[in-house]
Amino acid sequence: MFRVTGRIQRAHVQMLREPLERESGRLALDLEEVTLMDREVVRFLAFSGENGVELKYVPDYLREWVTKERAEISRQRNPQK
């Protein structure tokens, strides 16, 4: 499990991506101490969640936003549904 804290911005996505790509097996991100993030980070988390990365201890506002972004990603991949 990787713990993420504080404010996370677009510039931090690559820093998040690198350890997730290196690790094998079950992965989780602990987001309990995240205070703010921008849309690019939320989209990254939504995509990561679809690829098996578990999001743990997600603040309610953030869980709702990630859920909406996942729906948007799904809609873009399957426009006829």
mmCIF file as gemmi writes it, N, C-alpha and C atoms, coordinates in Angstrom:
data_model
loop_
_atom_site.group_PDB
_atom_site.id
_atom_site.type_symbol
_atom_site.label_atom_id
_atom_site.label_alt_id
_atom_site.label_comp_id
_atom_site.label_asym_id
_atom_site.label_entity_id
_atom_site.label_seq_id
_atom_site.pdbx_PDB_ins_code
_atom_site.Cartn_x
_atom_site.Cartn_y
_atom_site.Cartn_z
_atom_site.occupancy
_atom_site.B_iso_or_equiv
_atom_site.pdbx_formal_charge
_atom_site.auth_seq_id
_atom_site.auth_asym_id
_atom_site.pdbx_PDB_model_num
ATOM 1 N N . MET Axp A 1 ? 0.852 -1.177 0 1 0 ? 1 A 1
ATOM 2 C CA . MET Axp A 1 ? 0 0 0 1 0 ? 1 A 1
ATOM 3 C C . MET Axp A 1 ? 0.894 1.235 0 1 0 ? 1 A 1
ATOM 4 N N . PHE Axp A 2 ? 0.499 2.203 -0.814 1 0 ? 2 A 1
ATOM 5 C CA . PHE Axp A 2 ? 1.195 3.487 -0.873 1 0 ? 2 A 1
ATOM 6 C C . PHE Axp A 2 ? 0.277 4.533 -0.252 1 0 ? 2 A 1
ATOM 7 N N . ARG Axp A 3 ? 0.823 5.324 0.648 1 0 ? 3 A 1
ATOM 8 C CA . ARG Axp A 3 ? 0.049 6.397 1.273 1 0 ? 3 A 1
ATOM 9 C C . ARG Axp A 3 ? 0.345 7.7 0.546 1 0 ? 3 A 1
ATOM 10 N N . VAL Axp A 4 ? -0.727 8.389 0.181 1 0 ? 4 A 1
ATOM 11 C CA . VAL Axp A 4 ? -0.617 9.665 -0.516 1 0 ? 4 A 1
ATOM 12 C C . VAL Axp A 4 ? -1.213 10.725 0.404 1 0 ? 4 A 1
ATOM 13 N N . THR Axp A 5 ? -0.498 11.84 0.563 1 0 ? 5 A 1
ATOM 14 C CA . THR Axp A 5 ? -0.971 12.871 1.478 1 0 ? 5 A 1
ATOM 15 C C . THR Axp A 5 ? -0.879 14.255 0.842 1 0 ? 5 A 1
ATOM 16 N N . GLY Axp A 6 ? -1.663 15.161 1.395 1 0 ? 6 A 1
ATOM 17 C CA . GLY Axp A 6 ? -1.575 16.56 0.999 1 0 ? 6 A 1
ATOM 18 C C . GLY Axp A 6 ? -2.271 16.881 -0.301 1 0 ? 6 A 1
ATOM 19 N N . ARG Axp A 7 ? -1.744 17.883 -0.953 1 0 ? 7 A 1
ATOM 20 C CA . ARG Axp A 7 ? -2.292 18.382 -2.22 1 0 ? 7 A 1
ATOM 21 C C . ARG Axp A 7 ? -1.575 17.681 -3.367 1 0 ? 7 A 1
ATOM 22 N N . ILE Axp A 8 ? -2.344 17.129 -4.303 1 0 ? 8 A 1
ATOM 23 C CA . ILE Axp A 8 ? -1.762 16.393 -5.417 1 0 ? 8 A 1
ATOM 24 C C . ILE Axp A 8 ? -2.196 17.071 -6.71 1 0 ? 8 A 1
ATOM 25 N N . GLN Axp A 9 ? -1.211 17.383 -7.538 1 0 ? 9 A 1
ATOM 26 C CA . GLN Axp A 9 ? -1.475 18.093 -8.785 1 0 ? 9 A 1
ATOM 27 C C . GLN Axp A 9 ? -1.001 17.274 -9.973 1 0 ? 9 A 1
ATOM 28 N N . ARG Axp A 10 ? -1.371 17.736 -11.142 1 0 ? 10 A 1
ATOM 29 C CA . ARG Axp A 10 ? -1.023 17.079 -12.4 1 0 ? 10 A 1
ATOM 30 C C . ARG Axp A 10 ? 0.464 16.706 -12.462 1 0 ? 10 A 1
ATOM 31 N N . ALA Axp A 11 ? 1.318 17.568 -11.983 1 0 ? 11 A 1
ATOM 32 C CA . ALA Axp A 11 ? 2.762 17.319 -12.024 1 0 ? 11 A 1
ATOM 33 C C . ALA Axp A 11 ? 3.167 16.096 -11.197 1 0 ? 11 A 1
ATOM 34 N N . HIS Axp A 12 ? 2.329 15.657 -10.289 1 0 ? 12 A 1
ATOM 35 C CA . HIS Axp A 12 ? 2.636 14.517 -9.431 1 0 ? 12 A 1
ATOM 36 C C . HIS Axp A 12 ? 2.191 13.179 -10.018 1 0 ? 12 A 1
ATOM 37 N N . VAL Axp A 13 ? 1.449 13.193 -11.11 1 0 ? 13 A 1
ATOM 38 C CA . VAL Axp A 13 ? 0.919 11.946 -11.678 1 0 ? 13 A 1
ATOM 39 C C . VAL Axp A 13 ? 2.045 10.981 -12.02 1 0 ? 13 A 1
ATOM 40 N N . GLN Axp A 14 ? 3.109 11.468 -12.645 1 0 ? 14 A 1
ATOM 41 C CA . GLN Axp A 14 ? 4.208 10.577 -13.005 1 0 ? 14 A 1
ATOM 42 C C . GLN Axp A 14 ? 4.855 9.976 -11.763 1 0 ? 14 A 1
ATOM 43 N N . MET Axp A 15 ? 4.972 10.751 -10.692 1 0 ? 15 A 1
ATOM 44 C CA . MET Axp A 15 ? 5.529 10.22 -9.446 1 0 ? 15 A 1
ATOM 45 C C . MET Axp A 15 ? 4.641 9.112 -8.882 1 0 ? 15 A 1
ATOM 46 N N . LEU Axp A 16 ? 3.342 9.21 -9.064 1 0 ? 16 A 1
ATOM 47 C CA . LEU Axp A 16 ? 2.422 8.158 -8.628 1 0 ? 16 A 1
ATOM 48 C C . LEU Axp A 16 ? 2.496 6.952 -9.561 1 0 ? 16 A 1
ATOM 49 N N . ARG Axp A 17 ? 2.598 7.211 -10.845 1 0 ? 17 A 1
ATOM 50 C CA . ARG Axp A 17 ? 2.585 6.143 -11.845 1 0 ? 17 A 1
ATOM 51 C C . ARG Axp A 17 ? 3.8 5.225 -11.719 1 0 ? 17 A 1
ATOM 52 N N . GLU Axp A 18 ? 4.977 5.785 -11.495 1 0 ? 18 A 1
ATOM 53 C CA . GLU Axp A 18 ? 6.215 4.988 -11.493 1 0 ? 18 A 1
ATOM 54 C C . GLU Axp A 18 ? 6.199 3.834 -10.493 1 0 ? 18 A 1
ATOM 55 N N . PRO Axp A 19 ? 5.908 4.057 -9.223 1 0 ? 19 A 1
ATOM 56 C CA . PRO Axp A 19 ? 5.913 2.902 -8.311 1 0 ? 19 A 1
ATOM 57 C C . PRO Axp A 19 ? 4.799 1.898 -8.612 1 0 ? 19 A 1
ATOM 58 N N . LEU Axp A 20 ? 3.678 2.377 -9.123 1 0 ? 20 A 1
ATOM 59 C CA . LEU Axp A 20 ? 2.584 1.466 -9.454 1 0 ? 20 A 1
ATOM 60 C C . LEU Axp A 20 ? 2.968 0.559 -10.62 1 0 ? 20 A 1
ATOM 61 N N . GLU Axp A 21 ? 3.753 1.077 -11.548 1 0 ? 21 A 1
ATOM 62 C CA . GLU Axp A 21 ? 4.201 0.271 -12.683 1 0 ? 21 A 1
ATOM 63 C C . GLU Axp A 21 ? 5.293 -0.712 -12.283 1 0 ? 21 A 1
ATOM 64 N N . ARG Axp A 22 ? 6.093 -0.372 -11.29 1 0 ? 22 A 1
ATOM 65 C CA . ARG Axp A 22 ? 7.189 -1.242 -10.847 1 0 ? 22 A 1
ATOM 66 C C . ARG Axp A 22 ? 6.696 -2.418 -10.014 1 0 ? 22 A 1
ATOM 67 N N . GLU Axp A 23 ? 5.666 -2.199 -9.234 1 0 ? 23 A 1
ATOM 68 C CA . GLU Axp A 23 ? 5.19 -3.218 -8.311 1 0 ? 23 A 1
ATOM 69 C C . GLU Axp A 23 ? 4.342 -4.261 -9.033 1 0 ? 23 A 1
ATOM 70 N N . SER Axp A 24 ? 4.331 -5.45 -8.469 1 0 ? 24 A 1
ATOM 71 C CA . SER Axp A 24 ? 3.454 -6.493 -8.995 1 0 ? 24 A 1
ATOM 72 C C . SER Axp A 24 ? 2.553 -6.969 -7.858 1 0 ? 24 A 1
ATOM 73 N N . GLY Axp A 25 ? 1.529 -7.67 -8.209 1 0 ? 25 A 1
ATOM 74 C CA . GLY Axp A 25 ? 0.592 -8.139 -7.197 1 0 ? 25 A 1
ATOM 75 C C . GLY Axp A 25 ? -0.449 -7.075 -6.883 1 0 ? 25 A 1
ATOM 76 N N . ARG Axp A 26 ? -1.112 -7.26 -5.775 1 0 ? 26 A 1
ATOM 77 C CA . ARG Axp A 26 ? -2.171 -6.324 -5.382 1 0 ? 26 A 1
ATOM 78 C C . ARG Axp A 26 ? -1.565 -5.006 -4.919 1 0 ? 26 A 1
ATOM 79 N N . LEU Axp A 27 ? -2.134 -3.927 -5.409 1 0 ? 27 A 1
ATOM 80 C CA . LEU Axp A 27 ? -1.66 -2.593 -5.05 1 0 ? 27 A 1
ATOM 81 C C . LEU Axp A 27 ? -2.814 -1.772 -4.51 1 0 ? 27 A 1
ATOM 82 N N . ALA Axp A 28 ? -2.509 -0.892 -3.57 1 0 ? 28 A 1
ATOM 83 C CA . ALA Axp A 28 ? -3.534 -0.007 -3.027 1 0 ? 28 A 1
ATOM 84 C C . ALA Axp A 28 ? -2.921 1.362 -2.766 1 0 ? 28 A 1
ATOM 85 N N . LEU Axp A 29 ? -3.759 2.374 -2.923 1 0 ? 29 A 1
ATOM 86 C CA . LEU Axp A 29 ? -3.378 3.744 -2.581 1 0 ? 29 A 1
ATOM 87 C C . LEU Axp A 29 ? -4.25 4.179 -1.407 1 0 ? 29 A 1
ATOM 88 N N . ASP Axp A 30 ? -3.622 4.597 -0.333 1 0 ? 30 A 1
ATOM 89 C CA . ASP Axp A 30 ? -4.31 5.13 0.838 1 0 ? 30 A 1
ATOM 90 C C . ASP Axp A 30 ? -4.444 6.634 0.622 1 0 ? 30 A 1
ATOM 91 N N . LEU Axp A 31 ? -5.684 7.1 0.478 1 0 ? 31 A 1
ATOM 92 C CA . LEU Axp A 31 ? -5.933 8.512 0.162 1 0 ? 31 A 1
ATOM 93 C C . LEU Axp A 31 ? -6.538 9.282 1.332 1 0 ? 31 A 1
ATOM 94 N N . GLU Axp A 32 ? -6.476 8.715 2.512 1 0 ? 32 A 1
ATOM 95 C CA . GLU Axp A 32 ? -7.13 9.32 3.672 1 0 ? 32 A 1
ATOM 96 C C . GLU Axp A 32 ? -6.649 10.735 3.957 1 0 ? 32 A 1
ATOM 97 N N . GLU Axp A 33 ? -5.385 11.005 3.74 1 0 ? 33 A 1
ATOM 98 C CA . GLU Axp A 33 ? -4.831 12.317 4.102 1 0 ? 33 A 1
ATOM 99 C C . GLU Axp A 33 ? -4.675 13.268 2.913 1 0 ? 33 A 1
ATOM 100 N N . VAL Axp A 34 ? -5.358 12.959 1.817 1 0 ? 34 A 1
ATOM 101 C CA . VAL Axp A 34 ? -5.338 13.856 0.664 1 0 ? 34 A 1
ATOM 102 C C . VAL Axp A 34 ? -6.252 15.037 0.961 1 0 ? 34 A 1
ATOM 103 N N . THR Axp A 35 ? -5.771 16.233 0.745 1 0 ? 35 A 1
ATOM 104 C CA . THR Axp A 35 ? -6.568 17.427 1.021 1 0 ? 35 A 1
ATOM 105 C C . THR Axp A 35 ? -7.153 18.056 -0.232 1 0 ? 35 A 1
ATOM 106 N N . LEU Axp A 36 ? -6.468 17.893 -1.363 1 0 ? 36 A 1
ATOM 107 C CA . LEU Axp A 36 ? -6.924 18.516 -2.599 1 0 ? 36 A 1
ATOM 108 C C . LEU Axp A 36 ? -6.22 17.847 -3.773 1 0 ? 36 A 1
ATOM 109 N N . MET Axp A 37 ? -6.937 17.703 -4.879 1 0 ? 37 A 1
ATOM 110 C CA . MET Axp A 37 ? -6.3 17.221 -6.104 1 0 ? 37 A 1
ATOM 111 C C . MET Axp A 37 ? -7.015 17.795 -7.305 1 0 ? 37 A 1
ATOM 112 N N . ASP Axp A 38 ? -6.3 17.844 -8.423 1 0 ? 38 A 1
ATOM 113 C CA . ASP Axp A 38 ? -6.917 18.399 -9.625 1 0 ? 38 A 1
ATOM 114 C C . ASP Axp A 38 ? -7.498 17.28 -10.491 1 0 ? 38 A 1
ATOM 115 N N . ARG Axp A 39 ? -8.182 17.674 -11.546 1 0 ? 39 A 1
ATOM 116 C CA . ARG Axp A 39 ? -8.92 16.72 -12.374 1 0 ? 39 A 1
ATOM 117 C C . ARG Axp A 39 ? -8.008 15.68 -13.019 1 0 ? 39 A 1
ATOM 118 N N . GLU Axp A 40 ? -6.825 16.056 -13.444 1 0 ? 40 A 1
ATOM 119 C CA . GLU Axp A 40 ? -5.914 15.096 -14.072 1 0 ? 40 A 1
ATOM 120 C C . GLU Axp A 40 ? -5.553 13.975 -13.107 1 0 ? 40 A 1
ATOM 121 N N . VAL Axp A 41 ? -5.379 14.287 -11.858 1 0 ? 41 A 1
ATOM 122 C CA . VAL Axp A 41 ? -5.066 13.272 -10.85 1 0 ? 41 A 1
ATOM 123 C C . VAL Axp A 41 ? -6.279 12.373 -10.638 1 0 ? 41 A 1
ATOM 124 N N . VAL Axp A 42 ? -7.454 12.955 -10.573 1 0 ? 42 A 1
ATOM 125 C CA . VAL Axp A 42 ? -8.676 12.167 -10.394 1 0 ? 42 A 1
ATOM 126 C C . VAL Axp A 42 ? -8.856 11.215 -11.57 1 0 ? 42 A 1
ATOM 127 N N . ARG Axp A 43 ? -8.617 11.687 -12.774 1 0 ? 43 A 1
ATOM 128 C CA . ARG Axp A 43 ? -8.722 10.816 -13.96 1 0 ? 43 A 1
ATOM 129 C C . ARG Axp A 43 ? -7.693 9.686 -13.884 1 0 ? 43 A 1
ATOM 130 N N . PHE Axp A 44 ? -6.487 9.986 -13.437 1 0 ? 44 A 1
ATOM 131 C CA . PHE Axp A 44 ? -5.465 8.958 -13.262 1 0 ? 44 A 1
ATOM 132 C C . PHE Axp A 44 ? -5.932 7.916 -12.251 1 0 ? 44 A 1
ATOM 133 N N . LEU Axp A 45 ? -6.489 8.359 -11.128 1 0 ? 45 A 1
ATOM 134 C CA . LEU Axp A 45 ? -6.978 7.427 -10.106 1 0 ? 45 A 1
ATOM 135 C C . LEU Axp A 45 ? -8.126 6.582 -10.636 1 0 ? 45 A 1
ATOM 136 N N . ALA Axp A 46 ? -9.008 7.196 -11.395 1 0 ? 46 A 1
ATOM 137 C CA . ALA Axp A 46 ? -10.129 6.448 -11.977 1 0 ? 46 A 1
ATOM 138 C C . ALA Axp A 46 ? -9.609 5.362 -12.916 1 0 ? 46 A 1
ATOM 139 N N . PHE Axp A 47 ? -8.662 5.708 -13.753 1 0 ? 47 A 1
ATOM 140 C CA . PHE Axp A 47 ? -8.077 4.748 -14.683 1 0 ? 47 A 1
ATOM 141 C C . PHE Axp A 47 ? -7.316 3.665 -13.93 1 0 ? 47 A 1
ATOM 142 N N . SER Axp A 48 ? -6.572 4.043 -12.898 1 0 ? 48 A 1
ATOM 143 C CA . SER Axp A 48 ? -5.811 3.082 -12.107 1 0 ? 48 A 1
ATOM 144 C C . SER Axp A 48 ? -6.737 2.089 -11.417 1 0 ? 48 A 1
ATOM 145 N N . GLY Axp A 49 ? -7.848 2.605 -10.914 1 0 ? 49 A 1
ATOM 146 C CA . GLY Axp A 49 ? -8.818 1.731 -10.257 1 0 ? 49 A 1
ATOM 147 C C . GLY Axp A 49 ? -9.379 0.691 -11.202 1 0 ? 49 A 1
ATOM 148 N N . GLU Axp A 50 ? -9.576 1.058 -12.442 1 0 ? 50 A 1
ATOM 149 C CA . GLU Axp A 50 ? -10.06 0.107 -13.442 1 0 ? 50 A 1
ATOM 150 C C . GLU Axp A 50 ? -8.991 -0.918 -13.791 1 0 ? 50 A 1
ATOM 151 N N . ASN Axp A 51 ? -7.738 -0.61 -13.502 1 0 ? 51 A 1
ATOM 152 C CA . ASN Axp A 51 ? -6.63 -1.522 -13.796 1 0 ? 51 A 1
ATOM 153 C C . ASN Axp A 51 ? -6.149 -2.278 -12.568 1 0 ? 51 A 1
ATOM 154 N N . GLY Axp A 52 ? -6.987 -2.367 -11.556 1 0 ? 52 A 1
ATOM 155 C CA . GLY Axp A 52 ? -6.685 -3.215 -10.414 1 0 ? 52 A 1
ATOM 156 C C . GLY Axp A 52 ? -6.059 -2.545 -9.208 1 0 ? 52 A 1
ATOM 157 N N . VAL Axp A 53 ? -5.8 -1.261 -9.26 1 0 ? 53 A 1
ATOM 158 C CA . VAL Axp A 53 ? -5.259 -0.563 -8.092 1 0 ? 53 A 1
ATOM 159 C C . VAL Axp A 53 ? -6.432 -0.218 -7.182 1 0 ? 53 A 1
ATOM 160 N N . GLU Axp A 54 ? -6.36 -0.667 -5.949 1 0 ? 54 A 1
ATOM 161 C CA . GLU Axp A 54 ? -7.434 -0.406 -4.995 1 0 ? 54 A 1
ATOM 162 C C . GLU Axp A 54 ? -7.238 0.966 -4.349 1 0 ? 54 A 1
ATOM 163 N N . LEU Axp A 55 ? -8.304 1.724 -4.277 1 0 ? 55 A 1
ATOM 164 C CA . LEU Axp A 55 ? -8.273 3.024 -3.611 1 0 ? 55 A 1
ATOM 165 C C . LEU Axp A 55 ? -8.864 2.835 -2.228 1 0 ? 55 A 1
ATOM 166 N N . LYS Axp A 56 ? -8.085 3.133 -1.202 1 0 ? 56 A 1
ATOM 167 C CA . LYS Axp A 56 ? -8.519 2.898 0.173 1 0 ? 56 A 1
ATOM 168 C C . LYS Axp A 56 ? -8.631 4.22 0.927 1 0 ? 56 A 1
ATOM 169 N N . TYR Axp A 57 ? -9.565 4.226 1.874 1 0 ? 57 A 1
ATOM 170 C CA . TYR Axp A 57 ? -9.76 5.37 2.78 1 0 ? 57 A 1
ATOM 171 C C . TYR Axp A 57 ? -9.947 6.676 1.999 1 0 ? 57 A 1
ATOM 172 N N . VAL Axp A 58 ? -10.793 6.613 0.999 1 0 ? 58 A 1
ATOM 173 C CA . VAL Axp A 58 ? -11.018 7.742 0.111 1 0 ? 58 A 1
ATOM 174 C C . VAL Axp A 58 ? -12.058 8.678 0.724 1 0 ? 58 A 1
ATOM 175 N N . PRO Axp A 59 ? -11.753 9.968 0.862 1 0 ? 59 A 1
ATOM 176 C CA . PRO Axp A 59 ? -12.764 10.92 1.335 1 0 ? 59 A 1
ATOM 177 C C . PRO Axp A 59 ? -13.996 10.876 0.421 1 0 ? 59 A 1
ATOM 178 N N . ASP Axp A 60 ? -15.165 11.085 1.002 1 0 ? 60 A 1
ATOM 179 C CA . ASP Axp A 60 ? -16.427 10.967 0.264 1 0 ? 60 A 1
ATOM 180 C C . ASP Axp A 60 ? -16.454 11.821 -1.006 1 0 ? 60 A 1
ATOM 181 N N . TYR Axp A 61 ? -16.033 13.082 -0.901 1 0 ? 61 A 1
ATOM 182 C CA . TYR Axp A 61 ? -16.081 13.96 -2.065 1 0 ? 61 A 1
ATOM 183 C C . TYR Axp A 61 ? -15.214 13.415 -3.195 1 0 ? 61 A 1
ATOM 184 N N . LEU Axp A 62 ? -14.085 12.843 -2.827 1 0 ? 62 A 1
ATOM 185 C CA . LEU Axp A 62 ? -13.157 12.319 -3.816 1 0 ? 62 A 1
ATOM 186 C C . LEU Axp A 62 ? -13.693 11.018 -4.425 1 0 ? 62 A 1
ATOM 187 N N . ARG Axp A 63 ? -14.291 10.159 -3.608 1 0 ? 63 A 1
ATOM 188 C CA . ARG Axp A 63 ? -14.869 8.91 -4.118 1 0 ? 63 A 1
ATOM 189 C C . ARG Axp A 63 ? -15.947 9.22 -5.17 1 0 ? 63 A 1
ATOM 190 N N . GLU Axp A 64 ? -16.779 10.203 -4.882 1 0 ? 64 A 1
ATOM 191 C CA . GLU Axp A 64 ? -17.827 10.589 -5.823 1 0 ? 64 A 1
ATOM 192 C C . GLU Axp A 64 ? -17.222 11.096 -7.131 1 0 ? 64 A 1
ATOM 193 N N . TRP Axp A 65 ? -16.19 11.907 -7.038 1 0 ? 65 A 1
ATOM 194 C CA . TRP Axp A 65 ? -15.543 12.464 -8.223 1 0 ? 65 A 1
ATOM 195 C C . TRP Axp A 65 ? -14.885 11.364 -9.054 1 0 ? 65 A 1
ATOM 196 N N . VAL Axp A 66 ? -14.184 10.433 -8.399 1 0 ? 66 A 1
ATOM 197 C CA . VAL Axp A 66 ? -13.552 9.318 -9.103 1 0 ? 66 A 1
ATOM 198 C C . VAL Axp A 66 ? -14.613 8.473 -9.8 1 0 ? 66 A 1
ATOM 199 N N . THR Axp A 67 ? -15.726 8.231 -9.134 1 0 ? 67 A 1
ATOM 200 C CA . THR Axp A 67 ? -16.812 7.457 -9.725 1 0 ? 67 A 1
ATOM 201 C C . THR Axp A 67 ? -17.339 8.127 -10.99 1 0 ? 67 A 1
ATOM 202 N N . LYS Axp A 68 ? -17.51 9.427 -10.944 1 0 ? 68 A 1
ATOM 203 C CA . LYS Axp A 68 ? -17.976 10.167 -12.128 1 0 ? 68 A 1
ATOM 204 C C . LYS Axp A 68 ? -16.955 10.098 -13.262 1 0 ? 68 A 1
ATOM 205 N N . GLU Axp A 69 ? -15.686 10.208 -12.928 1 0 ? 69 A 1
ATOM 206 C CA . GLU Axp A 69 ? -14.644 10.13 -13.961 1 0 ? 69 A 1
ATOM 207 C C . GLU Axp A 69 ? -14.59 8.734 -14.567 1 0 ? 69 A 1
ATOM 208 N N . ARG Axp A 70 ? -14.769 7.686 -13.755 1 0 ? 70 A 1
ATOM 209 C CA . ARG Axp A 70 ? -14.804 6.322 -14.29 1 0 ? 70 A 1
ATOM 210 C C . ARG Axp A 70 ? -15.948 6.171 -15.277 1 0 ? 70 A 1
ATOM 211 N N . ALA Axp A 71 ? -17.102 6.727 -14.943 1 0 ? 71 A 1
ATOM 212 C CA . ALA Axp A 71 ? -18.255 6.66 -15.847 1 0 ? 71 A 1
ATOM 213 C C . ALA Axp A 71 ? -17.941 7.382 -17.152 1 0 ? 71 A 1
ATOM 214 N N . GLU Axp A 72 ? -17.28 8.513 -17.068 1 0 ? 72 A 1
ATOM 215 C CA . GLU Axp A 72 ? -16.913 9.273 -18.269 1 0 ? 72 A 1
ATOM 216 C C . GLU Axp A 72 ? -15.914 8.494 -19.124 1 0 ? 72 A 1
ATOM 217 N N . ILE Axp A 73 ? -14.927 7.882 -18.498 1 0 ? 73 A 1
ATOM 218 C CA . ILE Axp A 73 ? -13.948 7.065 -19.226 1 0 ? 73 A 1
ATOM 219 C C . ILE Axp A 73 ? -14.663 5.917 -19.926 1 0 ? 73 A 1
ATOM 220 N N . SER Axp A 74 ? -15.562 5.265 -19.229 1 0 ? 74 A 1
ATOM 221 C CA . SER Axp A 74 ? -16.327 4.162 -19.805 1 0 ? 74 A 1
ATOM 222 C C . SER Axp A 74 ? -17.166 4.629 -20.987 1 0 ? 74 A 1
ATOM 223 N N . ARG Axp A 75 ? -17.8 5.789 -20.846 1 0 ? 75 A 1
ATOM 224 C CA . ARG Axp A 75 ? -18.625 6.35 -21.919 1 0 ? 75 A 1
ATOM 225 C C . ARG Axp A 75 ? -17.778 6.674 -23.151 1 0 ? 75 A 1
ATOM 226 N N . GLN Axp A 76 ? -16.558 7.162 -22.928 1 0 ? 76 A 1
ATOM 227 C CA . GLN Axp A 76 ? -15.675 7.483 -24.043 1 0 ? 76 A 1
ATOM 228 C C . GLN Axp A 76 ? -15.194 6.228 -24.76 1 0 ? 76 A 1
ATOM 229 N N . ARG Axp A 77 ? -14.975 5.152 -24.002 1 0 ? 77 A 1
ATOM 230 C CA . ARG Axp A 77 ? -14.517 3.899 -24.596 1 0 ? 77 A 1
ATOM 231 C C . ARG Axp A 77 ? -15.635 3.189 -25.346 1 0 ? 77 A 1
ATOM 232 N N . ASN Axp A 78 ? -16.859 3.322 -24.863 1 0 ? 78 A 1
ATOM 233 C CA . ASN Axp A 78 ? -18.004 2.64 -25.442 1 0 ? 78 A 1
ATOM 234 C C . ASN Axp A 78 ? -19.117 3.642 -25.729 1 0 ? 78 A 1
ATOM 235 N N . PRO Axp A 79 ? -18.954 4.473 -26.744 1 0 ? 79 A 1
ATOM 236 C CA . PRO Axp A 79 ? -19.912 5.556 -26.976 1 0 ? 79 A 1
ATOM 237 C C . PRO Axp A 79 ? -21.329 5.101 -27.328 1 0 ? 79 A 1
ATOM 238 N N . GLN Axp A 80 ? -21.511 3.87 -27.773 1 0 ? 80 A 1
ATOM 239 C CA . GLN Axp A 80 ? -22.838 3.407 -28.158 1 0 ? 80 A 1
ATOM 240 C C . GLN Axp A 80 ? -23.649 2.888 -26.984 1 0 ? 80 A 1
ATOM 241 N N . LYS Axp A 81 ? -23.056 2.731 -25.829 1 0 ? 81 A 1
ATOM 242 C CA . LYS Axp A 81 ? -23.787 2.225 -24.653 1 0 ? 81 A 1
ATOM 243 C C . LYS Axp A 81 ? -24.491 3.318 -23.934 1 0 ? 81 A 1
